[in-house]
Amino acid sequence: MADAPGPAAPMSAPAAPLRRKMIAGGCALLLLPVVPRLAQAATILAVRTWPADEYTRVTLEMDTELKAEHFTLDHPHRLVVDIEGVRLSAAINDLVSKIRPNDPYIGTVRVGQNRPGVVRLVFDLKQDVAPQVFTLKPIGEYKYRLVLDLYPKVAQDPLMALLKDAENDPLAGILENLAQDSPTEAPIPSVEGQKLPPVARKQPDEDVAPPLPRATPGARPGRPILIALDPGHGGEDPGAIGKRGTREKDVVLQIAHRLKKLIDAQPNMRAYLTRDRDYFVPLNVRVQKARRVQADLFISIHADAWIKPSARGSSVWALSQHGATSAAARWLAKKENDADLIGGVNLGAHNAQVAKVLLDLSTGAQINDSIRVGTQVLNEIGKINQLHKNRIERAGFAVLKAPDIPSILIETAFISNPQEEQLLRTSAHQQRIANAVLSGIQDYFSAHPALARRA
């Protein structure tokens, strides 16, 4: 009789550790889908809102790039945004209190955990919107950002904004004729008629200076000379920041408002602001706005900064198509042209290619006219402030590339210099800058009336 089967032979020594490794590896595989899910929960660092007549921007800053989906609902109008990989937190709940009563687009917002790992934002809207939702990678002081731009379905027309600003003005009829005669094209959003932001150390009777006595010839029979004033930066993009915390975007907006008041007080001149409050405007849109209102001159207003606090003085810049005048000029132009990266532009927008083409069309004639007007403005500024250089400087600023409008960029002072930062904070010095720029504008059009507007 055959022997009964004996007990199983013991496992060999090398086989036992191998089996334990396989079991451990299997456990690890089972755990892998769970551990990363816990690790990927993002932290909302900050929530910011920028309401304006042109559009409202909502920004969520976070430590990790996230995916978001959105859709709109009618009756009533709502925007729904689902954000994946985030949990409810105090920062995201703070969005509710950030919505201002005067926001033209958002009435209220509701925040809730829609499902595990997904937070839902529901914006109750005051009107129908065309939303743009996109993400931005870290740059400068910012981490990852989720940006919600709420545009009106029908964009506002800058020419209509000019008419609104001139309701009680005898030149309103002229502006209305200009609006009727303008070429038909997609309107560029704009805002006008807002109150001057408060400025530090306001002095009595400084906001409006009397019109200067110099006569200014008309740009075209029956219409005023139109100056497009472009306060740099805004919204998400603060520009340069001084040692005392002075932000470039605030100072240049205040100067632009003062200059607009001076220009509007002249008998045959009017000013138009590319932004009149604290919100971001892409560089190419600033150019498009000036062209849409058929501006005779474009002036971008900034406050310079440098790595050393000793740098000081005002400067005026014109466009260069073939390289900057110095290494510092190249650095400055790159810093200003990076505004779109900092402020946040949806590069997937349908007009991105159109914008690039527009900004490559500048002509030699435009640059020559820009140098002429820039020289006049620089001479006047030199009477009230030290100049960084006694001549016009040139670099490839994107905002100066309107092909048919003389365009200059003014660096009013070095905000990185403690003494000049203090001057920029005072209403008295802001008014002196505005007066000087107006004098330069008038000198230009007095000497070159044919350049005011080519038929």
Coordinates of C-alpha atoms in Angstrom, one line a residue:
M1 CA 0.0 0.0 0.0
A2 CA 1.2 3.3 -1.0
D3 CA 2.3 5.6 1.8
A4 CA -0.3 8.2 2.8
P5 CA 0.7 11.7 1.8
G6 CA 2.7 13.3 4.5
P7 CA 2.6 16.9 5.7
A8 CA 3.5 19.6 3.2
A9 CA 7.2 20.3 3.0
P10 CA 8.2 23.5 4.7
M11 CA 8.7 26.5 2.5
S12 CA 12.3 27.1 1.6
A13 CA 14.1 30.0 3.3
P14 CA 14.3 32.2 0.2
A15 CA 10.7 31.7 -0.7
A16 CA 9.2 33.0 2.6
P17 CA 10.6 36.6 2.3
L18 CA 9.6 36.7 -1.4
R19 CA 6.0 35.9 -0.5
R20 CA 6.0 38.5 2.3
K21 CA 7.3 41.1 -0.3
M22 CA 4.5 40.2 -2.7
I23 CA 1.8 40.6 0.0
A24 CA 3.3 43.9 1.1
G25 CA 3.4 45.1 -2.5
G26 CA -0.2 44.2 -3.0
C27 CA -1.2 46.2 0.1
A28 CA 0.7 49.1 -1.2
L29 CA -1.1 48.9 -4.6
L30 CA -4.4 48.9 -2.8
L31 CA -3.5 52.0 -0.9
L32 CA -2.0 54.0 -3.8
P33 CA -5.3 55.4 -5.1
V34 CA -6.2 56.6 -1.6
V35 CA -3.1 58.3 -0.4
P36 CA -2.6 60.8 -3.3
R37 CA -6.3 61.8 -3.1
L38 CA -5.7 63.0 0.5
A39 CA -2.4 64.7 -0.4
Q40 CA -3.9 66.6 -3.4
A41 CA -6.5 68.6 -1.4
A42 CA -5.6 72.2 -2.2
T43 CA -5.5 75.1 0.1
I44 CA -7.2 78.4 -0.9
L45 CA -4.8 81.1 0.0
A46 CA -6.8 84.2 -0.9
V47 CA -10.0 85.3 -2.6
R48 CA -10.1 88.7 -4.4
T49 CA -12.8 90.5 -6.4
W50 CA -12.5 93.4 -8.9
P51 CA -15.9 94.9 -9.8
A52 CA -16.1 97.4 -12.6
D53 CA -18.6 98.5 -15.2
E54 CA -16.5 96.8 -17.9
Y55 CA -16.4 93.4 -16.2
T56 CA -16.0 91.9 -12.8
R57 CA -13.1 89.6 -12.0
V58 CA -13.1 87.0 -9.2
T59 CA -9.7 85.4 -8.4
L60 CA -9.0 82.4 -6.2
E61 CA -5.4 81.9 -5.3
M62 CA -4.3 78.5 -4.3
D63 CA -1.2 76.4 -3.6
T64 CA -2.0 73.8 -6.2
E65 CA -3.3 73.9 -9.8
L66 CA -6.9 72.8 -9.9
K67 CA -9.5 71.9 -12.5
A68 CA -12.7 73.8 -12.8
E69 CA -15.9 73.5 -14.9
H70 CA -18.6 76.1 -15.3
F71 CA -22.0 76.6 -16.9
T72 CA -24.7 79.3 -16.8
L73 CA -28.4 79.0 -16.0
D74 CA -31.3 81.4 -16.9
H75 CA -34.5 82.5 -15.1
P76 CA -32.8 83.8 -13.0
H77 CA -29.3 84.3 -14.4
R78 CA -26.7 82.3 -12.5
L79 CA -23.1 81.2 -13.1
V80 CA -22.1 77.8 -11.6
V81 CA -18.5 76.9 -11.1
D82 CA -17.4 73.4 -9.8
I83 CA -13.8 73.3 -8.5
E84 CA -12.2 69.9 -8.1
G85 CA -9.6 68.9 -5.5
V86 CA -10.6 71.5 -2.9
R87 CA -12.5 71.4 0.4
L88 CA -14.6 74.1 2.1
S89 CA -12.4 76.5 4.1
A90 CA -12.6 79.8 5.8
A91 CA -10.8 81.5 2.8
I92 CA -13.3 80.2 0.2
N93 CA -16.2 81.0 2.4
D94 CA -14.8 84.5 2.7
L95 CA -15.9 85.0 -1.0
V96 CA -19.4 85.7 0.2
S97 CA -18.4 88.8 2.1
K98 CA -16.2 90.0 -0.8
I99 CA -19.1 90.7 -3.1
R100 CA -19.9 94.4 -3.0
P101 CA -23.4 95.9 -3.3
N102 CA -22.4 98.1 -6.2
D103 CA -21.0 95.2 -8.3
P104 CA -22.8 95.5 -11.7
Y105 CA -22.8 91.8 -12.4
I106 CA -22.9 89.8 -9.1
G107 CA -25.8 90.0 -6.7
T108 CA -24.8 87.2 -4.2
V109 CA -22.7 84.1 -4.2
R110 CA -23.3 80.7 -2.5
V111 CA -20.6 78.2 -1.6
G112 CA -21.1 74.6 -0.8
Q113 CA -19.5 71.1 -0.9
N114 CA -21.3 69.7 -4.0
R115 CA -19.7 66.2 -3.6
P116 CA -16.5 64.8 -2.1
G117 CA -13.6 66.8 -3.4
V118 CA -15.7 69.3 -5.4
V119 CA -16.7 72.7 -4.1
R120 CA -19.5 74.5 -6.0
L121 CA -19.8 78.3 -6.4
V122 CA -23.1 79.7 -7.5
F123 CA -23.1 83.3 -8.5
D124 CA -26.6 84.9 -8.6
L125 CA -26.2 87.5 -11.4
K126 CA -27.7 90.9 -11.9
Q127 CA -27.6 90.5 -15.7
D128 CA -26.7 88.0 -18.4
V129 CA -22.9 87.5 -18.7
A130 CA -20.4 85.9 -21.0
P131 CA -18.0 84.3 -18.5
Q132 CA -14.4 83.4 -19.1
V133 CA -12.9 80.9 -16.6
F134 CA -9.2 80.1 -16.8
T135 CA -6.2 79.2 -14.7
L136 CA -2.8 81.0 -14.3
K137 CA 0.5 79.5 -13.3
P138 CA 2.6 81.1 -10.5
I139 CA 4.3 84.4 -11.3
G140 CA 5.7 87.1 -9.2
E141 CA 4.1 87.2 -5.8
Y142 CA 1.2 85.0 -6.9
K143 CA 0.7 81.2 -6.7
Y144 CA -1.7 79.3 -8.9
R145 CA -4.9 81.3 -9.7
L146 CA -8.3 80.4 -10.9
V147 CA -9.8 83.5 -12.6
L148 CA -13.5 84.1 -13.3
D149 CA -14.1 87.1 -15.6
L150 CA -17.8 88.1 -16.0
Y151 CA -18.3 90.2 -19.1
P152 CA -21.7 91.6 -20.2
K153 CA -23.3 89.8 -23.2
V154 CA -23.3 93.2 -25.0
A155 CA -20.0 95.0 -24.4
Q156 CA -20.0 98.7 -23.7
D157 CA -18.9 101.1 -26.4
P158 CA -16.1 103.6 -25.5
L159 CA -17.8 106.2 -27.7
M160 CA -21.0 105.9 -25.8
A161 CA -18.9 106.3 -22.6
L162 CA -17.6 109.6 -24.0
L163 CA -21.2 110.7 -24.7
K164 CA -22.2 109.8 -21.2
D165 CA -19.3 111.8 -19.8
A166 CA -20.4 114.8 -21.9
E167 CA -24.1 114.9 -21.1
N168 CA -24.1 118.6 -20.0
D169 CA -21.3 119.6 -22.4
P170 CA -21.8 121.8 -25.5
L171 CA -19.5 119.4 -27.4
A172 CA -21.8 116.5 -26.8
G173 CA -23.3 116.9 -30.2
I174 CA -19.8 116.7 -31.8
L175 CA -19.1 113.5 -30.0
E176 CA -22.4 112.1 -31.0
N177 CA -21.6 112.8 -34.7
L178 CA -18.2 111.2 -34.2
A179 CA -19.9 108.1 -32.8
Q180 CA -22.3 108.0 -35.8
D181 CA -19.4 108.4 -38.3
S182 CA -17.1 105.8 -36.7
P183 CA -16.6 102.5 -38.5
T184 CA -18.7 99.6 -37.4
E185 CA -16.8 97.0 -35.5
A186 CA -17.0 95.0 -32.3
P187 CA -17.2 97.5 -29.4
I188 CA -14.4 97.5 -26.8
P189 CA -15.6 97.7 -23.2
S190 CA -15.0 100.9 -21.3
V191 CA -16.0 102.8 -18.2
E192 CA -16.3 106.5 -17.5
G193 CA -17.7 109.1 -15.2
Q194 CA -16.4 107.7 -11.9
K195 CA -15.3 109.7 -8.9
L196 CA -11.6 110.6 -8.4
P197 CA -10.1 108.1 -5.9
P198 CA -8.9 109.7 -2.6
V199 CA -5.3 110.8 -2.6
A200 CA -2.9 111.4 0.3
R201 CA -2.4 114.9 1.7
K202 CA -5.0 116.7 -0.3
Q203 CA -4.5 120.4 -0.5
P204 CA -7.3 123.0 -0.9
D205 CA -8.2 123.9 -4.5
E206 CA -5.7 121.6 -6.1
D207 CA -7.9 119.1 -7.9
V208 CA -8.8 121.4 -10.8
A209 CA -6.2 123.9 -12.1
P210 CA -7.4 126.8 -14.3
P211 CA -7.1 126.3 -18.1
L212 CA -3.7 127.3 -19.4
P213 CA -3.9 130.4 -21.7
R214 CA -2.2 128.7 -24.7
A215 CA -4.6 128.2 -27.6
T216 CA -4.9 124.7 -29.1
P217 CA -5.8 124.2 -32.8
G218 CA -8.6 121.7 -33.6
A219 CA -7.7 118.2 -34.8
R220 CA -10.6 118.1 -37.3
P221 CA -13.2 120.8 -38.1
G222 CA -15.9 120.6 -35.5
R223 CA -14.5 118.1 -33.2
P224 CA -12.2 118.3 -30.1
I225 CA -8.7 116.9 -29.9
L226 CA -9.1 113.6 -28.0
I227 CA -6.4 112.3 -25.7
A228 CA -6.4 108.7 -24.5
L229 CA -5.0 108.5 -21.0
D230 CA -3.8 105.1 -19.9
P231 CA -3.1 104.6 -16.2
G232 CA -0.8 101.6 -16.1
H233 CA -1.4 98.3 -14.3
G234 CA -4.5 97.8 -12.1
G235 CA -6.5 95.1 -10.5
E236 CA -4.4 91.9 -10.0
D237 CA -1.4 93.8 -11.2
P238 CA -0.2 96.4 -8.7
G239 CA 2.8 97.5 -10.7
A240 CA 5.9 98.7 -8.7
I241 CA 5.5 99.0 -4.9
G242 CA 7.5 101.6 -2.9
K243 CA 9.1 101.1 0.4
R244 CA 6.2 102.7 2.2
G245 CA 3.7 100.4 0.4
T246 CA 2.7 102.9 -2.3
R247 CA 1.3 101.0 -5.3
E248 CA 2.0 102.2 -8.8
K249 CA -1.5 101.4 -10.0
D250 CA -3.0 103.7 -7.4
V251 CA -0.7 106.7 -8.0
V252 CA -0.9 106.7 -11.8
L253 CA -4.7 106.4 -11.7
Q254 CA -4.9 109.5 -9.4
I255 CA -2.6 111.4 -11.8
A256 CA -4.6 110.3 -14.8
H257 CA -7.8 111.6 -13.2
R258 CA -6.2 115.0 -12.4
L259 CA -4.9 115.2 -16.0
K260 CA -8.3 114.3 -17.4
K261 CA -9.9 117.2 -15.5
L262 CA -7.3 119.6 -16.9
I263 CA -7.8 118.4 -20.4
D264 CA -11.6 118.5 -20.2
A265 CA -11.4 122.1 -19.0
Q266 CA -9.7 123.2 -22.3
P267 CA -12.0 124.7 -24.9
N268 CA -11.2 122.2 -27.7
M269 CA -9.8 119.1 -26.0
R270 CA -11.2 116.0 -24.3
A271 CA -9.7 113.1 -22.4
Y272 CA -10.6 109.4 -22.4
L273 CA -9.4 106.9 -19.7
T274 CA -8.6 103.3 -20.7
R275 CA -9.5 102.5 -17.0
D276 CA -11.0 104.8 -14.4
R277 CA -10.9 102.5 -11.5
D278 CA -8.9 99.7 -10.0
Y279 CA -9.3 96.8 -12.4
F280 CA -7.0 95.1 -14.9
V281 CA -7.0 95.9 -18.6
P282 CA -4.8 93.8 -21.0
L283 CA -2.2 95.7 -23.0
N284 CA -3.7 95.1 -26.4
V285 CA -7.2 96.2 -25.2
R286 CA -5.7 99.5 -24.0
V287 CA -4.5 100.1 -27.6
Q288 CA -7.8 98.9 -29.1
K289 CA -9.8 101.3 -26.9
A290 CA -7.7 104.3 -28.0
R291 CA -8.2 103.4 -31.6
R292 CA -11.9 102.7 -31.2
V293 CA -12.5 106.3 -30.0
Q294 CA -10.2 107.7 -32.7
A295 CA -7.8 109.2 -30.2
D296 CA -5.3 111.8 -31.5
L297 CA -2.7 111.0 -28.8
F298 CA -2.1 108.1 -26.4
I299 CA -0.3 108.6 -23.1
S300 CA 0.5 105.7 -20.8
I301 CA 1.3 106.8 -17.2
H302 CA 3.6 104.9 -15.0
A303 CA 5.9 105.1 -12.0
D304 CA 9.4 103.6 -12.4
A305 CA 11.3 101.2 -10.1
W306 CA 14.8 100.0 -9.9
I307 CA 16.8 97.5 -7.8
K308 CA 18.7 100.4 -6.2
P309 CA 16.7 103.0 -4.2
S310 CA 19.1 105.7 -5.4
A311 CA 17.7 105.8 -8.9
R312 CA 15.5 108.8 -9.5
G313 CA 14.0 111.2 -12.1
S314 CA 11.2 111.3 -14.6
S315 CA 11.5 109.9 -18.2
V316 CA 9.4 109.8 -21.3
W317 CA 9.5 106.8 -23.7
A318 CA 8.6 106.2 -27.4
L319 CA 8.4 103.0 -29.2
S320 CA 11.4 101.2 -30.7
Q321 CA 10.9 98.5 -33.3
H322 CA 14.6 97.6 -33.5
G323 CA 15.8 97.3 -29.9
A324 CA 16.0 99.3 -26.7
T325 CA 18.4 102.2 -26.2
S326 CA 20.1 100.5 -23.2
A327 CA 20.1 97.4 -21.1
A328 CA 18.0 99.2 -18.5
A329 CA 15.5 100.1 -21.2
R330 CA 15.2 96.5 -22.2
W331 CA 14.6 95.5 -18.6
L332 CA 11.9 98.1 -18.2
A333 CA 10.1 97.2 -21.4
K334 CA 10.1 93.5 -20.4
K335 CA 8.8 94.4 -16.9
E336 CA 5.9 96.5 -18.4
N337 CA 5.1 94.0 -21.1
D338 CA 4.9 91.3 -18.5
A339 CA 1.8 93.0 -17.1
D340 CA -0.5 90.6 -19.0
L341 CA 1.2 87.7 -17.2
I342 CA 0.8 89.2 -13.8
G343 CA -2.7 90.7 -14.3
G344 CA -3.9 87.6 -15.9
V345 CA -5.0 87.2 -19.5
N346 CA -6.9 84.2 -21.0
L347 CA -4.4 83.3 -23.7
G348 CA -7.0 81.0 -25.2
A349 CA -9.3 83.8 -26.1
H350 CA -10.4 84.0 -29.7
N351 CA -8.8 87.4 -30.3
A352 CA -5.3 86.6 -29.2
Q353 CA -4.0 86.3 -32.7
V354 CA -5.7 89.5 -33.8
A355 CA -4.2 91.3 -30.8
K356 CA -0.7 90.1 -31.8
V357 CA -1.2 91.3 -35.4
L358 CA -2.4 94.7 -34.2
L359 CA 0.6 95.2 -32.0
D360 CA 3.0 94.5 -34.9
L361 CA 1.7 97.2 -37.2
S362 CA 3.3 100.3 -35.8
T363 CA 4.8 102.6 -38.5
G364 CA 7.8 104.9 -38.7
A365 CA 5.6 107.9 -39.0
Q366 CA 3.8 107.1 -35.7
I367 CA 7.1 106.8 -34.0
N368 CA 8.4 110.1 -35.3
D369 CA 5.3 111.9 -34.1
S370 CA 5.6 110.1 -30.8
I371 CA 9.1 111.4 -30.4
R372 CA 8.0 115.0 -31.2
V373 CA 5.2 115.0 -28.6
G374 CA 7.4 113.1 -26.1
T375 CA 10.1 115.8 -26.4
Q376 CA 7.6 118.5 -25.6
V377 CA 6.2 116.6 -22.6
L378 CA 9.7 115.8 -21.3
N379 CA 10.7 119.5 -21.5
E380 CA 7.8 120.5 -19.4
I381 CA 8.2 117.7 -16.8
G382 CA 11.9 118.8 -16.5
K383 CA 10.7 122.1 -15.1
I384 CA 9.0 120.5 -12.1
N385 CA 11.1 117.4 -11.4
Q386 CA 14.6 116.0 -12.0
L387 CA 14.9 114.0 -15.3
H388 CA 16.4 110.6 -15.4
K389 CA 17.7 111.3 -18.8
N390 CA 17.5 114.6 -20.9
R391 CA 16.2 112.9 -24.0
I392 CA 13.5 110.6 -25.2
E393 CA 14.2 106.9 -24.5
R394 CA 13.0 104.1 -26.7
A395 CA 12.1 100.5 -26.1
G396 CA 9.6 97.9 -27.4
F397 CA 6.6 98.7 -25.2
A398 CA 3.6 96.7 -26.4
V399 CA 1.2 99.4 -25.2
L400 CA 2.8 102.0 -27.5
K401 CA 2.1 100.0 -30.7
A402 CA -1.0 101.6 -32.0
P403 CA -0.2 101.9 -35.7
D404 CA -2.0 105.3 -36.3
I405 CA -1.8 107.2 -33.0
P406 CA 1.3 109.0 -31.6
S407 CA 2.0 107.2 -28.3
I408 CA 4.2 107.9 -25.4
L409 CA 4.9 106.3 -22.0
I410 CA 5.6 108.6 -19.0
E411 CA 7.6 107.3 -16.0
T412 CA 6.6 110.0 -13.6
A413 CA 9.2 109.2 -11.0
F414 CA 11.0 106.3 -9.3
I415 CA 8.5 104.9 -6.8
S416 CA 11.5 102.8 -5.5
N417 CA 13.2 106.0 -4.4
P418 CA 12.0 107.0 -0.9
Q419 CA 12.1 110.7 -1.7
E420 CA 10.2 110.4 -5.0
E421 CA 7.8 107.9 -3.5
Q422 CA 6.9 110.5 -0.9
L423 CA 6.4 113.1 -3.7
L424 CA 4.1 110.8 -5.6
R425 CA 1.9 110.3 -2.6
T426 CA 1.1 114.0 -2.3
S427 CA -1.7 115.6 -4.3
A428 CA 0.4 118.8 -4.8
H429 CA 3.1 116.9 -6.8
Q430 CA 0.5 114.8 -8.7
Q431 CA -1.1 118.1 -9.8
R432 CA 2.3 119.5 -10.9
I433 CA 2.8 116.5 -13.0
A434 CA -0.6 116.8 -14.6
N435 CA 0.0 120.5 -15.3
A436 CA 3.3 119.7 -16.9
V437 CA 1.9 117.0 -19.2
L438 CA -0.9 119.3 -20.3
S439 CA 1.6 122.0 -21.2
G440 CA 3.6 119.5 -23.3
I441 CA 0.5 118.3 -25.1
Q442 CA -0.5 121.9 -26.0
D443 CA 3.0 122.7 -27.2
Y444 CA 2.9 119.7 -29.5
F445 CA -0.4 120.5 -31.1
S446 CA 0.5 124.2 -31.4
A447 CA 3.7 123.3 -33.2
H448 CA 2.3 120.5 -35.3
P449 CA -1.4 121.1 -35.9
A450 CA -1.4 118.9 -39.1
L451 CA -0.4 115.9 -36.9
A452 CA -3.5 116.2 -34.7
R453 CA -5.5 114.0 -37.0
R454 CA -4.7 112.7 -40.5
A455 CA -7.7 112.5 -42.7

